[in-house]
mmCIF file of N, CA and C in Angstrom:
data_model
loop_
_atom_site.group_PDB
_atom_site.id
_atom_site.type_symbol
_atom_site.label_atom_id
_atom_site.label_comp_id
_atom_site.label_asym_id
_atom_site.label_seq_id
_atom_site.Cartn_x
_atom_site.Cartn_y
_atom_site.Cartn_z
ATOM 1 N N MET A 65 -3.498 28.025 -9.981
ATOM 2 C CA MET A 65 -2.833 28.246 -8.870
ATOM 3 C C MET A 65 -2.102 27.125 -8.411
ATOM 4 N N GLU A 66 -0.787 26.779 -8.006
ATOM 5 C CA GLU A 66 -0.083 25.733 -7.540
ATOM 6 C C GLU A 66 -0.406 25.995 -5.779
ATOM 7 N N LYS A 67 -0.831 24.771 -5.400
ATOM 8 C CA LYS A 67 -0.467 24.911 -3.898
ATOM 9 C C LYS A 67 0.611 24.958 -3.188
ATOM 10 N N GLU A 68 1.000 25.517 -2.195
ATOM 11 C CA GLU A 68 2.122 26.100 -1.459
ATOM 12 C C GLU A 68 2.624 24.707 -0.942
ATOM 13 N N LYS A 69 4.373 24.383 -0.874
ATOM 14 C CA LYS A 69 4.758 23.376 -0.399
ATOM 15 C C LYS A 69 5.552 23.571 0.673
ATOM 16 N N ILE A 70 5.045 22.930 2.068
ATOM 17 C CA ILE A 70 5.990 23.025 3.170
ATOM 18 C C ILE A 70 6.486 22.136 3.471
ATOM 19 N N ILE A 71 7.939 21.955 3.807
ATOM 20 C CA ILE A 71 8.705 20.574 4.504
ATOM 21 C C ILE A 71 8.991 21.171 5.413
ATOM 22 N N ILE A 72 8.551 20.152 6.504
ATOM 23 C CA ILE A 72 8.772 20.206 8.201
ATOM 24 C C ILE A 72 9.756 19.095 8.541
ATOM 25 N N ASN A 73 11.010 19.324 8.888
ATOM 26 C CA ASN A 73 11.833 18.424 9.266
ATOM 27 C C ASN A 73 11.540 18.262 11.026
ATOM 28 N N THR A 74 11.399 17.227 11.455
ATOM 29 C CA THR A 74 11.409 16.979 12.962
ATOM 30 C C THR A 74 12.368 16.057 13.739
ATOM 31 N N ASP A 75 12.531 16.188 14.768
ATOM 32 C CA ASP A 75 13.412 15.143 15.480
ATOM 33 C C ASP A 75 13.146 15.237 16.900
ATOM 34 N N GLY A 76 13.581 14.275 17.641
ATOM 35 C CA GLY A 76 13.262 14.054 19.223
ATOM 36 C C GLY A 76 14.535 13.222 19.675
ATOM 37 N N GLY A 77 14.761 13.548 20.945
ATOM 38 C CA GLY A 77 16.307 12.676 21.398
ATOM 39 C C GLY A 77 15.955 12.624 23.022
ATOM 40 N N ALA A 78 16.284 11.441 23.485
ATOM 41 C CA ALA A 78 16.533 11.129 25.050
ATOM 42 C C ALA A 78 17.626 10.733 25.281
ATOM 43 N N ARG A 79 18.028 11.246 26.049
ATOM 44 C CA ARG A 79 19.611 11.074 26.740
ATOM 45 C C ARG A 79 19.642 10.127 27.996
ATOM 46 N N GLY A 80 19.335 8.803 27.572
ATOM 47 C CA GLY A 80 19.191 7.533 28.717
ATOM 48 C C GLY A 80 17.874 6.944 28.341
ATOM 49 N N ASN A 81 17.171 7.572 27.331
ATOM 50 C CA ASN A 81 16.088 6.567 27.253
ATOM 51 C C ASN A 81 15.350 5.603 27.829
ATOM 52 N N PRO A 82 14.632 6.147 28.958
ATOM 53 C CA PRO A 82 14.131 7.304 29.482
ATOM 54 C C PRO A 82 15.253 8.299 29.847
ATOM 55 N N GLY A 83 15.166 9.537 29.778
ATOM 56 C CA GLY A 83 16.048 10.532 30.430
ATOM 57 C C GLY A 83 15.764 12.068 29.744
ATOM 58 N N PRO A 84 16.847 12.827 30.233
ATOM 59 C CA PRO A 84 16.411 14.417 29.802
ATOM 60 C C PRO A 84 16.135 14.112 28.174
ATOM 61 N N ALA A 85 15.079 14.749 27.867
ATOM 62 C CA ALA A 85 14.650 14.810 26.343
ATOM 63 C C ALA A 85 14.181 15.995 25.952
ATOM 64 N N ALA A 86 14.359 16.166 24.597
ATOM 65 C CA ALA A 86 13.937 17.505 23.933
ATOM 66 C C ALA A 86 13.362 16.984 22.173
ATOM 67 N N CYS A 87 12.948 17.995 21.982
ATOM 68 C CA CYS A 87 12.306 17.779 20.515
ATOM 69 C C CYS A 87 12.494 19.279 19.610
ATOM 70 N N ALA A 88 12.371 19.081 18.501
ATOM 71 C CA ALA A 88 12.304 20.563 17.548
ATOM 72 C C ALA A 88 11.708 20.160 16.333
ATOM 73 N N PHE A 89 11.313 21.316 15.651
ATOM 74 C CA PHE A 89 10.971 21.011 14.260
ATOM 75 C C PHE A 89 11.378 22.290 13.351
ATOM 76 N N VAL A 90 11.542 22.353 12.275
ATOM 77 C CA VAL A 90 11.808 23.185 11.407
ATOM 78 C C VAL A 90 10.909 22.991 10.239
ATOM 79 N N VAL A 91 10.415 24.451 9.923
ATOM 80 C CA VAL A 91 9.608 24.741 8.849
ATOM 81 C C VAL A 91 10.469 25.440 7.816
ATOM 82 N N LYS A 92 10.131 24.736 6.383
ATOM 83 C CA LYS A 92 10.806 25.395 5.295
ATOM 84 C C LYS A 92 9.898 25.412 4.207
ATOM 85 N N ARG A 93 9.922 26.553 3.493
ATOM 86 C CA ARG A 93 8.986 27.228 2.402
ATOM 87 C C ARG A 93 9.979 27.207 1.049
ATOM 88 N N ASN A 94 9.637 26.697 -0.053
ATOM 89 C CA ASN A 94 10.670 26.950 -1.212
ATOM 90 C C ASN A 94 12.055 26.907 -0.655
ATOM 91 N N GLY A 95 12.356 26.085 -0.129
ATOM 92 C CA GLY A 95 14.062 25.731 0.349
ATOM 93 C C GLY A 95 14.447 26.457 1.778
ATOM 94 N N GLU A 96 13.372 27.620 2.133
ATOM 95 C CA GLU A 96 13.975 28.621 3.068
ATOM 96 C C GLU A 96 13.314 28.390 4.398
ATOM 97 N N VAL A 97 14.335 28.072 5.338
ATOM 98 C CA VAL A 97 13.920 28.012 6.609
ATOM 99 C C VAL A 97 12.952 29.351 7.054
ATOM 100 N N VAL A 98 11.573 28.909 7.404
ATOM 101 C CA VAL A 98 10.662 30.214 8.013
ATOM 102 C C VAL A 98 10.554 30.230 9.266
ATOM 103 N N PHE A 99 10.821 29.144 10.377
ATOM 104 C CA PHE A 99 10.405 28.934 11.370
ATOM 105 C C PHE A 99 11.362 27.863 12.106
ATOM 106 N N LYS A 100 11.869 27.867 13.104
ATOM 107 C CA LYS A 100 12.341 26.499 13.791
ATOM 108 C C LYS A 100 12.327 26.729 15.228
ATOM 109 N N GLU A 101 12.098 25.693 15.884
ATOM 110 C CA GLU A 101 12.057 25.651 17.448
ATOM 111 C C GLU A 101 12.468 24.535 18.199
ATOM 112 N N ALA A 102 12.941 24.609 19.208
ATOM 113 C CA ALA A 102 13.248 23.469 20.011
ATOM 114 C C ALA A 102 12.626 23.285 21.692
ATOM 115 N N PHE A 103 12.241 22.372 22.175
ATOM 116 C CA PHE A 103 11.548 22.298 23.362
ATOM 117 C C PHE A 103 12.296 21.389 24.434
ATOM 118 N N PHE A 104 12.452 21.643 25.415
ATOM 119 C CA PHE A 104 12.861 20.620 26.426
ATOM 120 C C PHE A 104 11.988 20.063 27.076
ATOM 121 N N LEU A 105 11.574 18.526 27.160
ATOM 122 C CA LEU A 105 10.661 17.824 27.732
ATOM 123 C C LEU A 105 10.535 17.610 28.883
ATOM 124 N N GLY A 106 11.785 17.432 29.706
ATOM 125 C CA GLY A 106 12.312 16.729 30.836
ATOM 126 C C GLY A 106 12.411 15.325 30.805
ATOM 127 N N ASN A 107 12.143 14.626 31.530
ATOM 128 C CA ASN A 107 12.406 13.055 31.391
ATOM 129 C C ASN A 107 11.230 12.362 30.647
ATOM 130 N N THR A 108 11.622 11.755 29.611
ATOM 131 C CA THR A 108 10.883 10.970 28.845
ATOM 132 C C THR A 108 11.261 9.974 27.856
ATOM 133 N N THR A 109 10.767 9.401 26.812
ATOM 134 C CA THR A 109 11.630 8.522 25.991
ATOM 135 C C THR A 109 12.061 8.961 24.637
ATOM 136 N N ASN A 110 12.628 8.730 23.854
ATOM 137 C CA ASN A 110 13.043 9.125 22.536
ATOM 138 C C ASN A 110 11.837 8.871 21.551
ATOM 139 N N ASN A 111 11.092 7.901 21.646
ATOM 140 C CA ASN A 111 9.724 7.852 20.797
ATOM 141 C C ASN A 111 8.786 8.987 21.352
ATOM 142 N N VAL A 112 8.493 9.081 22.571
ATOM 143 C CA VAL A 112 7.611 10.182 22.894
ATOM 144 C C VAL A 112 8.195 11.671 22.350
ATOM 145 N N ALA A 113 9.658 11.962 22.357
ATOM 146 C CA ALA A 113 10.186 13.182 22.054
ATOM 147 C C ALA A 113 9.649 13.317 20.519
ATOM 148 N N GLU A 114 10.385 12.120 19.748
ATOM 149 C CA GLU A 114 9.758 12.058 18.122
ATOM 150 C C GLU A 114 8.209 12.679 18.053
ATOM 151 N N TYR A 115 7.236 11.876 18.729
ATOM 152 C CA TYR A 115 6.063 12.299 18.388
ATOM 153 C C TYR A 115 5.406 13.754 18.929
ATOM 154 N N THR A 116 6.213 14.082 19.749
ATOM 155 C CA THR A 116 6.063 15.543 20.191
ATOM 156 C C THR A 116 6.350 16.457 19.407
ATOM 157 N N ALA A 117 7.650 16.333 18.876
ATOM 158 C CA ALA A 117 8.005 17.054 17.803
ATOM 159 C C ALA A 117 6.878 17.215 16.551
ATOM 160 N N VAL A 118 6.499 16.113 16.102
ATOM 161 C CA VAL A 118 5.528 15.937 14.949
ATOM 162 C C VAL A 118 3.872 16.895 15.681
ATOM 163 N N LEU A 119 3.758 16.647 16.699
ATOM 164 C CA LEU A 119 2.518 17.313 17.345
ATOM 165 C C LEU A 119 2.903 18.483 17.394
ATOM 166 N N LYS A 120 3.741 19.239 18.064
ATOM 167 C CA LYS A 120 3.808 20.428 17.986
ATOM 168 C C LYS A 120 4.229 21.539 16.696
ATOM 169 N N ALA A 121 4.526 20.553 15.613
ATOM 170 C CA ALA A 121 4.696 21.289 14.440
ATOM 171 C C ALA A 121 3.266 21.508 13.894
ATOM 172 N N LEU A 122 2.306 20.332 13.910
ATOM 173 C CA LEU A 122 1.165 20.425 13.509
ATOM 174 C C LEU A 122 0.264 21.543 14.200
ATOM 175 N N GLU A 123 0.502 21.814 15.412
ATOM 176 C CA GLU A 123 -0.258 22.749 16.335
ATOM 177 C C GLU A 123 0.226 24.098 15.537
ATOM 178 N N TRP A 124 1.733 24.331 15.492
ATOM 179 C CA TRP A 124 2.287 25.735 14.815
ATOM 180 C C TRP A 124 1.736 25.752 13.575
ATOM 181 N N LEU A 125 1.666 24.887 12.545
ATOM 182 C CA LEU A 125 1.324 25.353 11.434
ATOM 183 C C LEU A 125 -0.353 25.774 11.210
ATOM 184 N N ILE A 126 -1.066 24.932 12.088
ATOM 185 C CA ILE A 126 -2.610 25.269 12.209
ATOM 186 C C ILE A 126 -2.334 26.679 12.747
ATOM 187 N N GLU A 127 -1.810 27.309 13.930
ATOM 188 C CA GLU A 127 -1.775 28.494 14.462
ATOM 189 C C GLU A 127 -1.278 29.833 13.256
ATOM 190 N N ASN A 128 -0.607 29.115 12.662
ATOM 191 C CA ASN A 128 -0.154 30.004 11.616
ATOM 192 C C ASN A 128 -0.725 30.056 10.122
ATOM 193 N N ASN A 129 -1.980 29.641 10.162
ATOM 194 C CA ASN A 129 -2.613 29.374 8.728
ATOM 195 C C ASN A 129 -2.203 28.553 7.616
ATOM 196 N N PHE A 130 -1.067 27.451 7.680
ATOM 197 C CA PHE A 130 -0.941 26.722 6.756
ATOM 198 C C PHE A 130 -1.702 25.614 6.407
ATOM 199 N N THR A 131 -2.890 25.761 6.969
ATOM 200 C CA THR A 131 -3.969 24.193 6.624
ATOM 201 C C THR A 131 -4.347 24.081 5.159
ATOM 202 N N LYS A 132 -4.058 25.206 4.389
ATOM 203 C CA LYS A 132 -4.264 24.910 2.713
ATOM 204 C C LYS A 132 -3.036 24.790 2.124
ATOM 205 N N SER A 133 -1.884 24.434 2.727
ATOM 206 C CA SER A 133 -0.630 24.126 1.844
ATOM 207 C C SER A 133 -0.491 22.370 1.804
ATOM 208 N N ASN A 134 0.421 22.379 1.057
ATOM 209 C CA ASN A 134 0.883 20.553 0.994
ATOM 210 C C ASN A 134 1.962 20.715 2.054
ATOM 211 N N ILE A 135 1.548 19.816 2.885
ATOM 212 C CA ILE A 135 2.578 19.381 4.038
ATOM 213 C C ILE A 135 3.127 18.096 3.878
ATOM 214 N N PHE A 136 4.612 18.351 4.086
ATOM 215 C CA PHE A 136 5.465 17.184 3.981
ATOM 216 C C PHE A 136 6.383 16.906 5.029
ATOM 217 N N PHE A 137 6.188 16.298 5.957
ATOM 218 C CA PHE A 137 7.342 15.821 7.181
ATOM 219 C C PHE A 137 8.187 14.776 6.799
ATOM 220 N N GLU A 138 9.184 14.993 7.188
ATOM 221 C CA GLU A 138 10.710 14.384 6.852
ATOM 222 C C GLU A 138 11.384 14.278 8.023
ATOM 223 N N MET A 139 11.451 13.062 8.531
ATOM 224 C CA MET A 139 12.296 12.696 9.865
ATOM 225 C C MET A 139 12.919 11.668 9.839
ATOM 226 N N ASP A 140 13.940 11.357 10.786
ATOM 227 C CA ASP A 140 14.530 10.018 10.793
ATOM 228 C C ASP A 140 14.392 9.021 11.506
ATOM 229 N N SER A 141 12.929 9.258 12.253
ATOM 230 C CA SER A 141 12.569 8.188 13.316
ATOM 231 C C SER A 141 11.483 7.370 12.158
ATOM 232 N N GLU A 142 11.936 6.195 11.939
ATOM 233 C CA GLU A 142 11.245 5.077 11.046
ATOM 234 C C GLU A 142 10.307 4.608 11.428
ATOM 235 N N LEU A 143 10.338 4.341 12.886
ATOM 236 C CA LEU A 143 9.247 3.990 13.598
ATOM 237 C C LEU A 143 7.790 4.772 13.662
ATOM 238 N N VAL A 144 7.993 5.746 13.850
ATOM 239 C CA VAL A 144 6.988 7.109 13.850
ATOM 240 C C VAL A 144 6.439 7.199 12.440
ATOM 241 N N VAL A 145 7.330 7.314 11.451
ATOM 242 C CA VAL A 145 6.948 7.593 10.060
ATOM 243 C C VAL A 145 6.277 6.210 9.612
ATOM 244 N N ARG A 146 6.508 5.208 10.114
ATOM 245 C CA ARG A 146 5.562 3.792 9.741
ATOM 246 C C ARG A 146 4.281 3.689 10.447
ATOM 247 N N GLN A 147 4.446 4.460 11.844
ATOM 248 C CA GLN A 147 3.268 4.229 12.447
ATOM 249 C C GLN A 147 2.149 5.546 11.677
ATOM 250 N N LEU A 148 2.740 6.627 11.914
ATOM 251 C CA LEU A 148 1.787 7.842 11.224
ATOM 252 C C LEU A 148 1.304 7.378 9.874
ATOM 253 N N ASN A 149 1.822 6.603 8.945
ATOM 254 C CA ASN A 149 1.761 5.978 7.735
ATOM 255 C C ASN A 149 0.841 4.722 7.917
ATOM 256 N N ARG A 150 0.464 4.393 8.902
ATOM 257 C CA ARG A 150 -0.534 3.269 9.237
ATOM 258 C C ARG A 150 0.205 2.033 8.659
ATOM 259 N N ILE A 151 1.479 1.960 8.725
ATOM 260 C CA ILE A 151 2.179 0.646 8.052
ATOM 261 C C ILE A 151 2.443 -0.181 9.734
ATOM 262 N N TYR A 152 2.651 0.248 10.569
ATOM 263 C CA TYR A 152 2.947 -0.438 11.679
ATOM 264 C C TYR A 152 1.662 0.112 12.904
ATOM 265 N N LYS A 153 0.942 -0.729 13.537
ATOM 266 C CA LYS A 153 0.190 -0.505 14.683
ATOM 267 C C LYS A 153 0.872 -0.029 15.765
ATOM 268 N N VAL A 154 0.147 0.913 16.415
ATOM 269 C CA VAL A 154 0.812 1.713 17.691
ATOM 270 C C VAL A 154 0.539 0.839 18.803
ATOM 271 N N LYS A 155 1.006 -0.123 19.544
ATOM 272 C CA LYS A 155 1.322 -0.886 20.516
ATOM 273 C C LYS A 155 1.022 0.085 22.098
ATOM 274 N N ASN A 156 2.058 0.884 21.886
ATOM 275 C CA ASN A 156 2.182 1.740 23.302
ATOM 276 C C ASN A 156 1.045 2.439 23.398
ATOM 277 N N LEU A 157 0.552 2.598 24.605
ATOM 278 C CA LEU A 157 -0.676 3.303 24.925
ATOM 279 C C LEU A 157 -0.143 4.835 25.080
ATOM 280 N N LYS A 158 1.190 5.263 25.652
ATOM 281 C CA LYS A 158 1.447 6.458 25.538
ATOM 282 C C LYS A 158 1.597 7.295 24.131
ATOM 283 N N LEU A 159 2.334 6.545 23.223
ATOM 284 C CA LEU A 159 2.481 6.908 21.638
ATOM 285 C C LEU A 159 1.066 6.994 21.113
ATOM 286 N N LYS A 160 -0.259 5.894 21.552
ATOM 287 C CA LYS A 160 -0.965 5.822 20.831
ATOM 288 C C LYS A 160 -1.920 7.067 21.184
ATOM 289 N N GLU A 161 -1.836 7.667 22.321
ATOM 290 C CA GLU A 161 -2.423 9.075 22.459
ATOM 291 C C GLU A 161 -1.857 9.913 21.809
ATOM 292 N N PHE A 162 -0.503 9.805 21.416
ATOM 293 C CA PHE A 162 0.085 10.878 20.473
ATOM 294 C C PHE A 162 -0.811 10.678 18.841
ATOM 295 N N PHE A 163 -0.596 9.684 18.630
ATOM 296 C CA PHE A 163 -1.098 9.209 17.462
ATOM 297 C C PHE A 163 -2.164 9.662 17.280
ATOM 298 N N ASP A 164 -3.274 9.448 18.044
ATOM 299 C CA ASP A 164 -4.465 9.936 18.102
ATOM 300 C C ASP A 164 -4.806 11.259 18.228
ATOM 301 N N ARG A 165 -3.944 12.157 18.867
ATOM 302 C CA ARG A 165 -3.950 13.451 18.653
ATOM 303 C C ARG A 165 -3.346 13.853 17.533
ATOM 304 N N ILE A 166 -2.429 13.542 16.742
ATOM 305 C CA ILE A 166 -1.934 13.690 15.595
ATOM 306 C C ILE A 166 -2.955 13.546 14.321
ATOM 307 N N LYS A 167 -3.680 12.456 14.458
ATOM 308 C CA LYS A 167 -4.800 12.244 13.388
ATOM 309 C C LYS A 167 -5.744 12.913 13.587
ATOM 310 N N ASN A 168 -6.126 13.631 14.814
ATOM 311 C CA ASN A 168 -6.945 14.439 14.963
ATOM 312 C C ASN A 168 -6.496 15.641 14.284
ATOM 313 N N LEU A 169 -5.582 16.373 14.901
ATOM 314 C CA LEU A 169 -5.003 17.531 14.201
ATOM 315 C C LEU A 169 -4.881 17.656 12.491
ATOM 316 N N GLU A 170 -4.720 16.217 11.881
ATOM 317 C CA GLU A 170 -4.833 16.168 10.536
ATOM 318 C C GLU A 170 -5.852 16.870 9.781
ATOM 319 N N LYS A 171 -7.205 16.440 10.505
ATOM 320 C CA LYS A 171 -8.339 16.963 9.975
ATOM 321 C C LYS A 171 -8.499 18.350 9.770
ATOM 322 N N ASN A 172 -7.885 19.336 10.401
ATOM 323 C CA ASN A 172 -7.941 20.843 9.889
ATOM 324 C C ASN A 172 -7.091 20.883 8.590
ATOM 325 N N PHE A 173 -6.526 20.024 7.973
ATOM 326 C CA PHE A 173 -5.616 20.542 6.911
ATOM 327 C C PHE A 173 -6.644 19.872 5.556
ATOM 328 N N TYR A 174 -6.131 20.800 4.369
ATOM 329 C CA TYR A 174 -7.052 20.443 3.306
ATOM 330 C C TYR A 174 -6.273 19.431 2.686
ATOM 331 N N PHE A 175 -5.335 19.084 2.622
ATOM 332 C CA PHE A 175 -4.666 18.285 1.681
ATOM 333 C C PHE A 175 -4.228 17.256 2.788
ATOM 334 N N PRO A 176 -4.214 15.807 2.371
ATOM 335 C CA PRO A 176 -3.205 14.634 3.267
ATOM 336 C C PRO A 176 -1.804 15.284 3.353
ATOM 337 N N ILE A 177 -1.314 14.844 4.624
ATOM 338 C CA ILE A 177 -0.079 15.352 5.030
ATOM 339 C C ILE A 177 0.697 14.106 4.492
ATOM 340 N N SER A 178 1.869 14.556 4.285
ATOM 341 C CA SER A 178 2.815 13.147 3.968
ATOM 342 C C SER A 178 3.902 13.188 5.016
ATOM 343 N N TYR A 179 4.501 11.755 5.213
ATOM 344 C CA TYR A 179 5.154 11.375 6.448
ATOM 345 C C TYR A 179 6.475 10.675 5.922
ATOM 346 N N THR A 180 7.662 11.065 5.718
ATOM 347 C CA THR A 180 8.652 10.314 4.989
ATOM 348 C C THR A 180 10.090 10.443 5.666
ATOM 349 N N HIS A 181 10.222 8.927 5.891
ATOM 350 C CA HIS A 181 11.917 8.522 6.424
ATOM 351 C C HIS A 181 12.815 8.999 5.877
ATOM 352 N N ILE A 182 13.801 10.134 6.610
ATOM 353 C CA ILE A 182 14.899 10.392 5.883
ATOM 354 C C ILE A 182 16.190 9.830 6.893
ATOM 355 N N PHE A 183 17.176 9.761 6.269
ATOM 356 C CA PHE A 183 18.308 9.736 7.278
ATOM 357 C C PHE A 183 19.077 10.692 7.966
ATOM 358 N N ARG A 184 19.515 10.466 9.195
ATOM 359 C CA ARG A 184 20.075 11.414 10.168
ATOM 360 C C ARG A 184 20.865 12.682 9.419
ATOM 361 N N GLU A 185 21.603 12.432 8.494
ATOM 362 C CA GLU A 185 22.208 13.300 7.838
ATOM 363 C C GLU A 185 21.678 14.562 7.151
ATOM 364 N N LYS A 186 20.632 14.064 6.644
ATOM 365 C CA LYS A 186 19.332 14.982 5.770
ATOM 366 C C LYS A 186 18.572 15.612 6.921
ATOM 367 N N ASN A 187 18.717 15.247 8.134
ATOM 368 C CA ASN A 187 17.862 15.944 9.367
ATOM 369 C C ASN A 187 18.678 16.821 10.137
ATOM 370 N N PHE A 188 19.734 17.382 9.255
ATOM 371 C CA PHE A 188 20.862 18.107 10.231
ATOM 372 C C PHE A 188 20.304 19.328 11.233
ATOM 373 N N LEU A 189 19.588 19.945 10.617
ATOM 374 C CA LEU A 189 19.067 21.216 11.342
ATOM 375 C C LEU A 189 18.148 20.753 12.502
ATOM 376 N N ALA A 190 17.167 19.967 12.503
ATOM 377 C CA ALA A 190 16.403 19.729 13.629
ATOM 378 C C ALA A 190 17.181 19.002 14.632
ATOM 379 N N ASP A 191 18.270 17.933 14.165
ATOM 380 C CA ASP A 191 18.948 16.991 15.155
ATOM 381 C C ASP A 191 19.720 18.185 15.861
ATOM 382 N N LYS A 192 20.248 18.888 15.438
ATOM 383 C CA LYS A 192 21.131 20.120 16.087
ATOM 384 C C LYS A 192 20.465 20.614 17.012
ATOM 385 N N LEU A 193 18.944 21.150 16.705
ATOM 386 C CA LEU A 193 18.294 21.799 17.820
ATOM 387 C C LEU A 193 18.105 21.108 18.968
ATOM 388 N N VAL A 194 17.735 19.686 18.497
ATOM 389 C CA VAL A 194 17.606 18.798 19.677
ATOM 390 C C VAL A 194 18.873 18.750 20.699
ATOM 391 N N ASN A 195 19.817 18.647 19.941
ATOM 392 C CA ASN A 195 21.235 18.599 20.794
ATOM 393 C C ASN A 195 21.671 19.812 21.645
ATOM 394 N N GLU A 196 21.280 20.939 21.030
ATOM 395 C CA GLU A 196 21.536 22.114 21.396
ATOM 396 C C GLU A 196 20.800 22.270 22.781
ATOM 397 N N LYS A 197 19.593 21.953 22.531
ATOM 398 C CA LYS A 197 18.663 22.260 23.725
ATOM 399 C C LYS A 197 18.898 21.509 25.100
ATOM 400 N N LEU A 198 19.293 20.172 24.623
ATOM 401 C CA LEU A 198 19.624 19.096 25.380
ATOM 402 C C LEU A 198 21.171 19.562 26.530
ATOM 403 N N ASP A 199 22.054 19.852 25.691
ATOM 404 C CA ASP A 199 23.279 20.441 26.100
ATOM 405 C C ASP A 199 22.958 21.912 27.159
ATOM 406 N N ARG A 200 22.205 22.795 26.454
ATOM 407 C CA ARG A 200 21.757 23.815 27.352
ATOM 408 C C ARG A 200 20.985 23.567 28.771
ATOM 409 N N VAL A 201 20.472 22.584 28.783
ATOM 410 C CA VAL A 201 19.826 22.243 29.963
ATOM 411 C C VAL A 201 20.444 21.457 30.885
ATOM 412 N N SER A 202 21.665 20.806 30.353
ATOM 413 C CA SER A 202 22.396 19.822 31.124
ATOM 414 C C SER A 202 23.637 20.423 31.812
ATOM 415 N N ARG A 203 24.080 21.497 31.226
ATOM 416 C CA ARG A 203 25.277 22.408 31.685
ATOM 417 C C ARG A 203 24.986 23.278 33.007
ATOM 418 N N PRO A 204 25.737 23.309 33.892
ATOM 419 C CA PRO A 204 25.276 24.090 35.067
ATOM 420 C C PRO A 204 25.436 25.453 34.568
ATOM 421 N N THR A 205 24.530 26.093 35.131
ATOM 422 C CA THR A 205 24.505 27.473 35.139
ATOM 423 C C THR A 205 25.355 28.405 35.600
ATOM 424 N N THR A 206 26.282 27.927 36.728
ATOM 425 C CA THR A 206 27.303 28.500 37.308
ATOM 426 C C THR A 206 28.346 27.711 37.784
ATOM 427 N N LEU A 207 29.358 28.235 38.056
ATOM 428 C CA LEU A 207 30.744 27.541 38.396
ATOM 429 C C LEU A 207 30.599 26.927 39.669
ATOM 430 N N SER A 208 30.669 25.898 40.044
ATOM 431 C CA SER A 208 30.927 25.417 41.456
ATOM 432 C C SER A 208 32.311 25.770 41.981
ATOM 433 N N PRO A 209 32.419 26.305 43.240
ATOM 434 C CA PRO A 209 33.813 26.834 43.935
ATOM 435 C C PRO A 209 34.732 25.932 43.603
ATOM 436 N N GLU A 210 34.598 24.660 43.102
ATOM 437 C CA GLU A 210 35.885 23.779 42.717
ATOM 438 C C GLU A 210 36.387 24.158 41.442
ATOM 439 N N ASN A 211 35.688 25.046 40.602
ATOM 440 C CA ASN A 211 36.422 25.193 39.323
ATOM 441 C C ASN A 211 36.827 26.754 39.267
#
């Protein structure tokens, strides 16, 4: 029996860096989207948002019993990919906390997790979810009297 292949696209962004930030992840099984979610993170940095997306995706995979699947992360953050693949050291203490939490969660999976850099154009849906979340929280919910 072949192991199930799951592709996870993640993205994070901050407007202002630091500034209002959001992250998102998309889960695909056999090329079909089975789950997607975006989160507003308050004011933080782009790198924190990128790491948070990976963390939230791993938590979702564990909660939904995907620990015996082949997991392939695809993201447009070259820094996060290289850090998670241990090519770059994580010097920032805040990012090191995320790195350590992610590596700890990886222990729940039966197979090594793959982290691959892709270009933004191939990460369209995760990027779109981040921007939609940021657009929603930055828009006023009511019109001012001047409008």
